[in-house]
Short mmCIF file of C-alpha atoms in Angstrom, two decimals:
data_model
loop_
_atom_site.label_atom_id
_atom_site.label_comp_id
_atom_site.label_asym_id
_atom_site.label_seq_id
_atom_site.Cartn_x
_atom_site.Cartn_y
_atom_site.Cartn_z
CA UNK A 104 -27.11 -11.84 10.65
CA UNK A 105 -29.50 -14.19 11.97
CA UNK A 106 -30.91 -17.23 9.35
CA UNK A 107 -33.52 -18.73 11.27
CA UNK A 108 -34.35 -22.67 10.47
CA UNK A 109 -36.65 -23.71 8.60
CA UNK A 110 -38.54 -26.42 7.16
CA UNK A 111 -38.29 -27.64 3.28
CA UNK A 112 -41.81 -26.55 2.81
CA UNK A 113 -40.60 -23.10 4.06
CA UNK A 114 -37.50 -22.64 2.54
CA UNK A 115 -38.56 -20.17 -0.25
CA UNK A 116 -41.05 -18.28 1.78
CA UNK A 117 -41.12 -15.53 4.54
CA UNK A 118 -37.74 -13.79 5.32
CA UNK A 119 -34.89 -15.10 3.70
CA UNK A 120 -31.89 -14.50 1.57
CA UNK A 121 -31.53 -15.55 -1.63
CA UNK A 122 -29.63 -15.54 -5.08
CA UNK A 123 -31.78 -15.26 -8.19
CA UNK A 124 -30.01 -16.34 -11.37
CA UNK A 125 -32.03 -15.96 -14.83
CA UNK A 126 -30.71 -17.67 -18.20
CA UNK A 127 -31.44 -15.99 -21.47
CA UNK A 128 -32.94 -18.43 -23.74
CA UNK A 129 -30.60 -19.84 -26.59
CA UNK A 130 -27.20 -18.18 -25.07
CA UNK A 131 -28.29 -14.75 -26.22
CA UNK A 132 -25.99 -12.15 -25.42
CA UNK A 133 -29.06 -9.56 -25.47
CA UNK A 134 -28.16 -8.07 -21.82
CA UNK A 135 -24.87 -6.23 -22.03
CA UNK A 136 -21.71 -6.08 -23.71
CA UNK A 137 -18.37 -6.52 -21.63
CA UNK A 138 -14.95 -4.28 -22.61
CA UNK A 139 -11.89 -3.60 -20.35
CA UNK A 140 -11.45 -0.47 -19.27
CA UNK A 141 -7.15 0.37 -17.96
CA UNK A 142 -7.05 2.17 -15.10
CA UNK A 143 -4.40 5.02 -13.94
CA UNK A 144 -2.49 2.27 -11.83
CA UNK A 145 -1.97 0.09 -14.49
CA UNK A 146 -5.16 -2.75 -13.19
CA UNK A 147 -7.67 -3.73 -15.90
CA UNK A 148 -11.39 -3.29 -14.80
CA UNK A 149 -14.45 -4.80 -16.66
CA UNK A 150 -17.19 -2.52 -17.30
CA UNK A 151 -20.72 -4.17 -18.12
CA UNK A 152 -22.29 -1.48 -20.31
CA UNK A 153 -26.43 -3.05 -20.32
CA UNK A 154 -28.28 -2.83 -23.79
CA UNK A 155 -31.72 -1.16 -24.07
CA UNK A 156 -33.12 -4.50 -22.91
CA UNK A 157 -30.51 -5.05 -20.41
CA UNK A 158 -32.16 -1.66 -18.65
CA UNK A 159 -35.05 -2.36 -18.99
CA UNK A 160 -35.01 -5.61 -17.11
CA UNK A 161 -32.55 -3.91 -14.53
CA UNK A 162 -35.98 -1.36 -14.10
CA UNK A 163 -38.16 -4.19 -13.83
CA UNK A 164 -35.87 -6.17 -10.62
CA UNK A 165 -35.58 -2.96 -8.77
CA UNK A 166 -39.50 -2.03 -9.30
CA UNK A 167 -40.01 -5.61 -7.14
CA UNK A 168 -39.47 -3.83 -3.77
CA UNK A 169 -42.20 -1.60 -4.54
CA UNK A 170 -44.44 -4.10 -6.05
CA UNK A 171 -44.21 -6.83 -3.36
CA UNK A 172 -42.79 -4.66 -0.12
CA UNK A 173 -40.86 -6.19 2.93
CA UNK A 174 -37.69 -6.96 0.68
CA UNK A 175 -35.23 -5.09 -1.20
CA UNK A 176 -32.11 -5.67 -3.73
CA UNK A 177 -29.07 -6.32 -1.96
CA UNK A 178 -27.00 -6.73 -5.56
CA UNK A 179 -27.64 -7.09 -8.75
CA UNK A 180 -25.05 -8.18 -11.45
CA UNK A 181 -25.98 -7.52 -15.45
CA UNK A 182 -24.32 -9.74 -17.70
CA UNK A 183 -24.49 -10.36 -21.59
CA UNK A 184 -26.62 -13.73 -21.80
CA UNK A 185 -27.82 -13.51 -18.00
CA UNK A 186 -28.84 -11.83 -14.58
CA UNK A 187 -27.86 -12.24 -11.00
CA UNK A 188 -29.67 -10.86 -8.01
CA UNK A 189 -29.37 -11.09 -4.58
CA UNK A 190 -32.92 -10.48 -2.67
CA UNK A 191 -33.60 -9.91 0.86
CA UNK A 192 -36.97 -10.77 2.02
CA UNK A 193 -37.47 -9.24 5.55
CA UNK A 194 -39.91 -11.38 8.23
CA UNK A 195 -42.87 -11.06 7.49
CA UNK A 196 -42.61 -11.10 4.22
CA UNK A 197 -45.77 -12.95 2.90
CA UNK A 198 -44.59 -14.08 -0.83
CA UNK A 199 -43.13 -17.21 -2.16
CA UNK A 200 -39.79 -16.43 -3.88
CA UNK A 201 -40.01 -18.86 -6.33
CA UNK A 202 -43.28 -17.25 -7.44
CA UNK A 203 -41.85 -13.68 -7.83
CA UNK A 204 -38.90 -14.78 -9.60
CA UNK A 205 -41.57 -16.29 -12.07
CA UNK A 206 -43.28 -13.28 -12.56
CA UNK A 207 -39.91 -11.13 -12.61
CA UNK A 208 -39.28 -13.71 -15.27
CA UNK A 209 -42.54 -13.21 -17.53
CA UNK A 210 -42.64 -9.54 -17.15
CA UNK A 211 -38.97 -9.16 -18.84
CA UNK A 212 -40.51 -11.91 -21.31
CA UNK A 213 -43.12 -9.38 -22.34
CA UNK A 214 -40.92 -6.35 -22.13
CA UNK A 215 -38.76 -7.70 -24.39
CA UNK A 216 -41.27 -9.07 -26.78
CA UNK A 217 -42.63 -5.04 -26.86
CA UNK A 218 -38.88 -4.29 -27.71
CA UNK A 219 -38.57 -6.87 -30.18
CA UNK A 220 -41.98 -6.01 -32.02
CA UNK A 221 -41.08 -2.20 -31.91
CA UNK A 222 -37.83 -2.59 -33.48
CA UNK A 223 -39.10 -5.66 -36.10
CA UNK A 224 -42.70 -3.03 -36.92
CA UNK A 225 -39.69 -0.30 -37.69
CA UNK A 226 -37.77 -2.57 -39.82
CA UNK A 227 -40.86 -3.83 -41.75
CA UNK A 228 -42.00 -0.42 -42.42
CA UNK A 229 -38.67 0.39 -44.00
CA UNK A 230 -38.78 -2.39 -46.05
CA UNK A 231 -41.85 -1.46 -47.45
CA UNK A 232 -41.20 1.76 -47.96
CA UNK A 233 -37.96 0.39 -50.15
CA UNK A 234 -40.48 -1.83 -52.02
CA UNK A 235 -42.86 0.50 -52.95
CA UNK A 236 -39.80 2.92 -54.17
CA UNK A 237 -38.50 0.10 -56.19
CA UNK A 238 -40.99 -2.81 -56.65
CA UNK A 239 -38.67 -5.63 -56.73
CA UNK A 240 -40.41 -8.72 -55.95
CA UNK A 241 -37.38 -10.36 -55.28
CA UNK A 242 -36.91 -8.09 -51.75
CA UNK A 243 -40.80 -8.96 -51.03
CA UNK A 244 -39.68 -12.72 -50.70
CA UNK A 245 -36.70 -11.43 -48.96
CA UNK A 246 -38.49 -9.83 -46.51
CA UNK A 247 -41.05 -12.77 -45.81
CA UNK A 248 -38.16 -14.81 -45.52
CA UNK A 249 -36.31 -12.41 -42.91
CA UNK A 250 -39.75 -12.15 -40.81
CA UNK A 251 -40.07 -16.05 -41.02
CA UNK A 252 -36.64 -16.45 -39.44
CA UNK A 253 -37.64 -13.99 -36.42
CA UNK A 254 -40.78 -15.68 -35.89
CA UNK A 255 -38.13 -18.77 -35.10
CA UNK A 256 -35.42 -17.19 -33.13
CA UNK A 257 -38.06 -17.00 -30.18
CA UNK A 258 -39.40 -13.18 -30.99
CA UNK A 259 -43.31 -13.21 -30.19
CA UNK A 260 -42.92 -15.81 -27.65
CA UNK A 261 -43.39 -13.68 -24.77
CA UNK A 262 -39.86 -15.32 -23.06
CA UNK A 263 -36.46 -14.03 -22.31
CA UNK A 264 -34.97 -16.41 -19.61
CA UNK A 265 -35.56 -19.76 -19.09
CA UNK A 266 -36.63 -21.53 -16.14
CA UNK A 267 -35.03 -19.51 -13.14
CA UNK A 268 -32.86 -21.16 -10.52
CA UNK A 269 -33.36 -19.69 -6.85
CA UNK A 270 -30.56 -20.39 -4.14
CA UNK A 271 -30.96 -19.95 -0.55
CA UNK A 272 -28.07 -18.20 1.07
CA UNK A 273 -28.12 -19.80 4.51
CA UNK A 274 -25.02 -19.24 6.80
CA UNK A 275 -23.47 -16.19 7.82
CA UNK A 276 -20.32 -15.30 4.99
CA UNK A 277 -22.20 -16.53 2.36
CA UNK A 278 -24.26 -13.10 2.02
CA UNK A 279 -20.28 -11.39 1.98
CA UNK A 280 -18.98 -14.05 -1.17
CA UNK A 281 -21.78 -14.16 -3.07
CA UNK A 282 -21.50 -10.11 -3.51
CA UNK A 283 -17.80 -10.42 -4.64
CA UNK A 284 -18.56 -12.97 -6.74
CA UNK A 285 -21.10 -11.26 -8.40
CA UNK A 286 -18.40 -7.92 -8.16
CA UNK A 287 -16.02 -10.06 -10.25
CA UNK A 288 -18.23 -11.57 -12.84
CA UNK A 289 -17.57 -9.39 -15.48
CA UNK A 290 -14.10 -9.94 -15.09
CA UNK A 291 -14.08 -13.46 -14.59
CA UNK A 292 -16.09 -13.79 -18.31
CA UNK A 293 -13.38 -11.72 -19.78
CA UNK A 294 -11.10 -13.90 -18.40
CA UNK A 295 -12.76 -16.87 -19.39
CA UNK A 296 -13.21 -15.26 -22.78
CA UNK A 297 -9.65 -15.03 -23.35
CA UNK A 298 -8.72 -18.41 -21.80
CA UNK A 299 -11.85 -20.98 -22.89
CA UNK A 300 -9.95 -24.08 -22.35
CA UNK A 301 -9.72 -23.47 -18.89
CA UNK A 302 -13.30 -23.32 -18.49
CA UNK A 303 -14.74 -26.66 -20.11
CA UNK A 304 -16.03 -29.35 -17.28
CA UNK A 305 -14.11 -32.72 -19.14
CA UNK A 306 -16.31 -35.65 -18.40
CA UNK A 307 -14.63 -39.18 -17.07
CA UNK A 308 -11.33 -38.68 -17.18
CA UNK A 309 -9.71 -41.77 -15.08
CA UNK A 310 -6.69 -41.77 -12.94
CA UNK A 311 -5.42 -44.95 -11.15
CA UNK A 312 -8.63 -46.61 -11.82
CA UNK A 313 -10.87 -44.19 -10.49
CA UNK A 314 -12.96 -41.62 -12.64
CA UNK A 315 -13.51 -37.90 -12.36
CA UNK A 316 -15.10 -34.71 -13.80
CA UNK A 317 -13.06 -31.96 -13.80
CA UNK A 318 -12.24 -28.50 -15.14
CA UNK A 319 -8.82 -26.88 -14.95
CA UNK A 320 -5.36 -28.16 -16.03
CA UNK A 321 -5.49 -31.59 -16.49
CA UNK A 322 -1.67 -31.82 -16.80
CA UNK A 323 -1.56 -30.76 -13.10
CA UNK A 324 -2.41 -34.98 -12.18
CA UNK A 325 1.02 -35.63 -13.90
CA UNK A 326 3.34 -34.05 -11.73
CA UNK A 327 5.28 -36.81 -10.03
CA UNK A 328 5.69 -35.48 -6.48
CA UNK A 329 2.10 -34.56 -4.73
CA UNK A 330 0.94 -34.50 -1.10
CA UNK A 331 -2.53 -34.97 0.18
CA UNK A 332 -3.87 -32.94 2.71
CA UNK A 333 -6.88 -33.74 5.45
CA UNK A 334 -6.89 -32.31 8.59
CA UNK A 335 -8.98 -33.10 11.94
CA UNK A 336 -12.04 -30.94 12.39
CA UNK A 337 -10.81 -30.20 16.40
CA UNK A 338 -7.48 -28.35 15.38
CA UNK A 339 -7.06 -25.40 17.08
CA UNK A 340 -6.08 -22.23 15.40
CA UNK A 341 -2.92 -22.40 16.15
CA UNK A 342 -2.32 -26.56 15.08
CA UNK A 343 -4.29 -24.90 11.61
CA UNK A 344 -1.61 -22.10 10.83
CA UNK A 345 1.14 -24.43 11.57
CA UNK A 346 0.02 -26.90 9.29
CA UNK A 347 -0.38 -24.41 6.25
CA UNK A 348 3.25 -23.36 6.95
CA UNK A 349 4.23 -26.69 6.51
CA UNK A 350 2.15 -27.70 3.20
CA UNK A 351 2.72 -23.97 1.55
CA UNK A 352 6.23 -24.95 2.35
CA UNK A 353 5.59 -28.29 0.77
CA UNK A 354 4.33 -26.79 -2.04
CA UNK A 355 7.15 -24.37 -2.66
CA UNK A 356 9.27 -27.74 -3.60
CA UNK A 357 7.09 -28.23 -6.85
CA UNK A 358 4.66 -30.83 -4.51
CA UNK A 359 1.27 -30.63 -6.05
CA UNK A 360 -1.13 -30.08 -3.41
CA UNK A 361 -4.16 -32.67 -3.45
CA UNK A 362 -7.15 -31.50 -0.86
CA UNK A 363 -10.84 -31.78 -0.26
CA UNK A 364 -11.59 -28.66 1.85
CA UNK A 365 -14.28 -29.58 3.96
CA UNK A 366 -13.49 -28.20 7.47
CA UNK A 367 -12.08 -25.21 8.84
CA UNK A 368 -8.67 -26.09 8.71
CA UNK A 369 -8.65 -27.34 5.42
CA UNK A 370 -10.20 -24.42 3.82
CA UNK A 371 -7.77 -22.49 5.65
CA UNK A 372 -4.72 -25.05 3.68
CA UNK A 373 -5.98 -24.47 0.78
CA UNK A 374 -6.55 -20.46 0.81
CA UNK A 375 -2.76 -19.97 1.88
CA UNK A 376 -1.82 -22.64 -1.20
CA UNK A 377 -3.84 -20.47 -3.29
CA UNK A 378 -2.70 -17.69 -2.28
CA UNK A 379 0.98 -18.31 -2.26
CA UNK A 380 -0.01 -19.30 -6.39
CA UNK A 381 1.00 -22.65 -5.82
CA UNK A 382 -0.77 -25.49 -7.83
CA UNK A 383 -3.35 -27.81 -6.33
CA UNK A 384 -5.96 -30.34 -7.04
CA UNK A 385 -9.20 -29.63 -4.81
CA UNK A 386 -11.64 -32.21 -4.67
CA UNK A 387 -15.32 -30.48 -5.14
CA UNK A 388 -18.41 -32.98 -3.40
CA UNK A 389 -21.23 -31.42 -4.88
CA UNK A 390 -20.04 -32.25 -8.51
CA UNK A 391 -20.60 -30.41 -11.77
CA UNK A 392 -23.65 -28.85 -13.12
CA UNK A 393 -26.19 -31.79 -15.24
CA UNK A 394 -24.61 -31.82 -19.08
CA UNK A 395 -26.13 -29.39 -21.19
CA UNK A 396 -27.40 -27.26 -18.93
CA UNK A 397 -27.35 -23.39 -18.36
CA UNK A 398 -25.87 -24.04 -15.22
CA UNK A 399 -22.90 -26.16 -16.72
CA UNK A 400 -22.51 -23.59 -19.43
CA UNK A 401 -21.78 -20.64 -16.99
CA UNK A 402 -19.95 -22.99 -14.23
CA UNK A 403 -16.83 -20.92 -13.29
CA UNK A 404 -14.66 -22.50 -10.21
CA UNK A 405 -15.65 -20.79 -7.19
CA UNK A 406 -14.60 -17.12 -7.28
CA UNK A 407 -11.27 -17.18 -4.95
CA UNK A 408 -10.11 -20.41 -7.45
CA UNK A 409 -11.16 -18.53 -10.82
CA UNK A 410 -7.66 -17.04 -10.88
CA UNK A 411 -5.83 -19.93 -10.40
CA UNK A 412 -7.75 -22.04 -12.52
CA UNK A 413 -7.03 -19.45 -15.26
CA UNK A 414 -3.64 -18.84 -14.53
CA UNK A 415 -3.55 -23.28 -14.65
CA UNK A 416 -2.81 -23.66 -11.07
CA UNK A 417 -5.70 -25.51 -10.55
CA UNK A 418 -7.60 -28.84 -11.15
CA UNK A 419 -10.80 -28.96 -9.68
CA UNK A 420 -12.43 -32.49 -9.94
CA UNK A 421 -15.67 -34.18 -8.88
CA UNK A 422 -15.70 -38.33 -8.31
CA UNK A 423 -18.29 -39.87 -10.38
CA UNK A 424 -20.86 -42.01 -8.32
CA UNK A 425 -19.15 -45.28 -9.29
CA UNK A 426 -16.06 -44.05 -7.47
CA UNK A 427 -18.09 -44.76 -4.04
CA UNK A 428 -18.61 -48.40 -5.04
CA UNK A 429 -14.95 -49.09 -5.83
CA UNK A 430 -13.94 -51.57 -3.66
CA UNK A 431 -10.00 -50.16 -2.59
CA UNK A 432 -12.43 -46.95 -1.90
CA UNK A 433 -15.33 -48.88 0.14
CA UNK A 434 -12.39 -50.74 1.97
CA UNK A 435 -9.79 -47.57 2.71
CA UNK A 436 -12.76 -45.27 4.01
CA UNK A 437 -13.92 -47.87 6.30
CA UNK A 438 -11.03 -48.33 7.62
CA UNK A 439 -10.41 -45.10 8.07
CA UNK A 440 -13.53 -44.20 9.83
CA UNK A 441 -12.54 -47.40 12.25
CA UNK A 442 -9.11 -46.19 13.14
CA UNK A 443 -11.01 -42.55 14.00
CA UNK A 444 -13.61 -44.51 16.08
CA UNK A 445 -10.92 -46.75 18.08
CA UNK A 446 -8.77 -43.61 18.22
CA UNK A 447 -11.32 -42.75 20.50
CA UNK A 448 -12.38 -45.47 22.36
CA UNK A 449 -15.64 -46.46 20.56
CA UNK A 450 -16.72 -49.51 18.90
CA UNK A 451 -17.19 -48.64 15.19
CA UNK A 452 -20.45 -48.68 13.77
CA UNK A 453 -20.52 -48.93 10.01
CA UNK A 454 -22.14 -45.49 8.65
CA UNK A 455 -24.20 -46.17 5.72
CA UNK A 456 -22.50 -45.19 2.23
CA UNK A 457 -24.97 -42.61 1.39
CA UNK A 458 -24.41 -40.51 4.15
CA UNK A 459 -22.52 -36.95 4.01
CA UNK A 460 -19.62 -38.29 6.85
CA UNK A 461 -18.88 -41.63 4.80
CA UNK A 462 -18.76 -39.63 1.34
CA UNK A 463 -16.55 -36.72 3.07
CA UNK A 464 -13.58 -39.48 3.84
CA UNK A 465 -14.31 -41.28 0.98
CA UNK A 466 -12.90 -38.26 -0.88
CA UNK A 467 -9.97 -38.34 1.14
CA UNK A 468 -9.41 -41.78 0.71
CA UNK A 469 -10.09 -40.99 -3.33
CA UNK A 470 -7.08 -38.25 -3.18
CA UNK A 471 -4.59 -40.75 -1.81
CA UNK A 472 -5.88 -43.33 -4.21
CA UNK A 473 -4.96 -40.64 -7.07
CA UNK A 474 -1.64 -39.73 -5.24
CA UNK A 475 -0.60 -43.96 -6.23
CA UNK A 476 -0.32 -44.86 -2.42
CA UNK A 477 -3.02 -47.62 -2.61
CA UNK A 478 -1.34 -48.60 -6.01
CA UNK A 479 2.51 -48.87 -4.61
CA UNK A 480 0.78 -50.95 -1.43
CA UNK A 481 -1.13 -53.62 -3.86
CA UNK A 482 1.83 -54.12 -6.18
CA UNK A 483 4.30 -54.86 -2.76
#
């Protein structure tokens, strides 16, 4: 699969792969309803069974290859209070992404406002026929009332989802994840149904003077014995499997596993960890969804951790921006990126702070600074 470059102007239009994710206003769980199904082996499966609604907007996102042409549905994922799509625009496609997943977005806004009147014009005409069978005034005010409250809840408005949030899928593998994770959704909001806890971003917690965001088991940062991991990016295969022998082995010992996986061989680390269901701390760089948002409400650790986050293997955390002015921070990544430099044999040049390298072994730095060696070095 080929992703050609392009420019930011460009980004959302022509050929392209994409993930479309749209909100239903409020929280509504107007989409589907989830229930677990047992299978014949003895494995639970979730089954998404859509609403009226739910179908209808399912009819609308596969109508779009007709409509627009040059682009087609690669998956499509139904869930109670939202949708996920992934869309394939071929070259040559003409449109603007961002623009179709607008009008996707209205069109289920006035499909569902048809539904809604339908079912509310049904309703009303019952009630009327009740009041004209019994002429109680007091159900007249009851029923003014009632249609007052729908009026509020949004019905009329001519909008389902809110504003919709368009990803660009950009390097070969993520096409392959993003399916399963839209495979396992269902299963993962069961999951996170049953185990909610494990599932709320807590804001600021602080450890060894530095502060985080984080979701996951919080406990995990108590565990006395722990072992950061960061790897050089020019390992070769062979240096990477023998260094996940050695931390899984680690790890076996009741060592928590502390790791930013940012290169090959890191990612690598921390798949064996996770898959030997041994616990870990992984240091995420993008951060957690903006407070309050639809995003932060559906925020799930990425789809190989949700298991281990549930099962409270896990503590994913994200440094708060005043973690990259702390001065043991500043100090350790500097010198860090020195030693590298010299290592070498070039003369270090200071990167600037903001940039992706400086942040990337800042984190590092950040998960020794949590593992208490900076802390046992100042006190000596």
């Amino acid at each position: 699969m080929i992703f050609p470059d392009k420019t930011d102007e460009e980004l959302y239009s022509g050929g392209g792969v994409y993930l479309l994710t749209f909100f239903v206003k409020g929280g509504e769980r107007r989409l589907c309803q989830l229930r677990k199904d047992r299978l014949d082996n003895g494995d639970v499966e979730a089954v998404a069974e859509e609403t009226e609604l739910g179908k209808e907007v399912a009819g609308i996102l596969d109508s779009l290859k007709e409509r627009y042409g040059r682009m087609f549905i690669v998956s499509k994922q139904v869930m109670p209070d939202h949708l996920h799509a992934v869309v394939w625009c071929l070259d040559g496609f003409s449109h603007n992404i961002k623009d179709i997943a607008n009008d996707f977005s209205r069109a289920c806004g006035m499909r569902a406002e048809e539904m809604d009147a339908a079912i509310h014009t049904e309703e009303e005409h019952a009630e009327k026929t009740h009041l004209s069978l019994s002429g109680n005034t007091h159900d007249t005010c009851h029923g003014m009332a009632r249609e007052a409250d729908t009026q509020q809840a949004g019905y009329g408005s001519g909008s389902l989802f809110g504003k919709p949030q368009v990803r660009v899928l950009s390097y070969a593998g993520q096409l392959k994840d993003t399916k399963k994770y839209l495979q396992t959704n269902p299963k993962n909001e069961i999951q996170r149904m049953a185990d909610p806890y494990m599932y709320v971003t807590v804001r600021k917690i602080t450890f060894n003077g530095l502060s985080f965001h984080a979701m996951g088991k919080a406990r995990i940062l108590d565990y006395p014995d722990r072992y950061v991991v960061a790897l050089s990016r020019k390992l070769s295969d062979g240096q990477i499997a023998e260094e996940a022998k050695k931390v899984t082995r680690i790890a076996q010992t009741g060592t928590v596993i502390y790791i930013a996986p940012i290169n090959k061989g890191e990612r690598t680390v921390a798949r064996e960890v996770r898959e030997q269901r041994l616990r870990m701390v992984v240091m995420m760089h993008d951060g957690f969804p903006r407070r309050g948002s639809d995003k932060e409400r559906h925020f799930l650790p990425g789809g190989v951790y949700h298991r281990a986050c549930a099962e409270g293997r896990l503590l994913v955390v994200a440094p708060c921006p005043e973690n990259y002015e702390d001065e043991r921070v500043v100090r350790k990544t500097d010198e860090e990126l020195r030693r590298k430099s010299e290592l070498k044999g070039f003369e270090y040049s200071p990167l600037p702070h903001s940039s992706a390298r400086w942040r990337f072994v800042a984190g590092n730095m950040m998960l020794e600074l949590i593992n208490g060696e900076e802390i046992a070095e100042a006190e000596e």
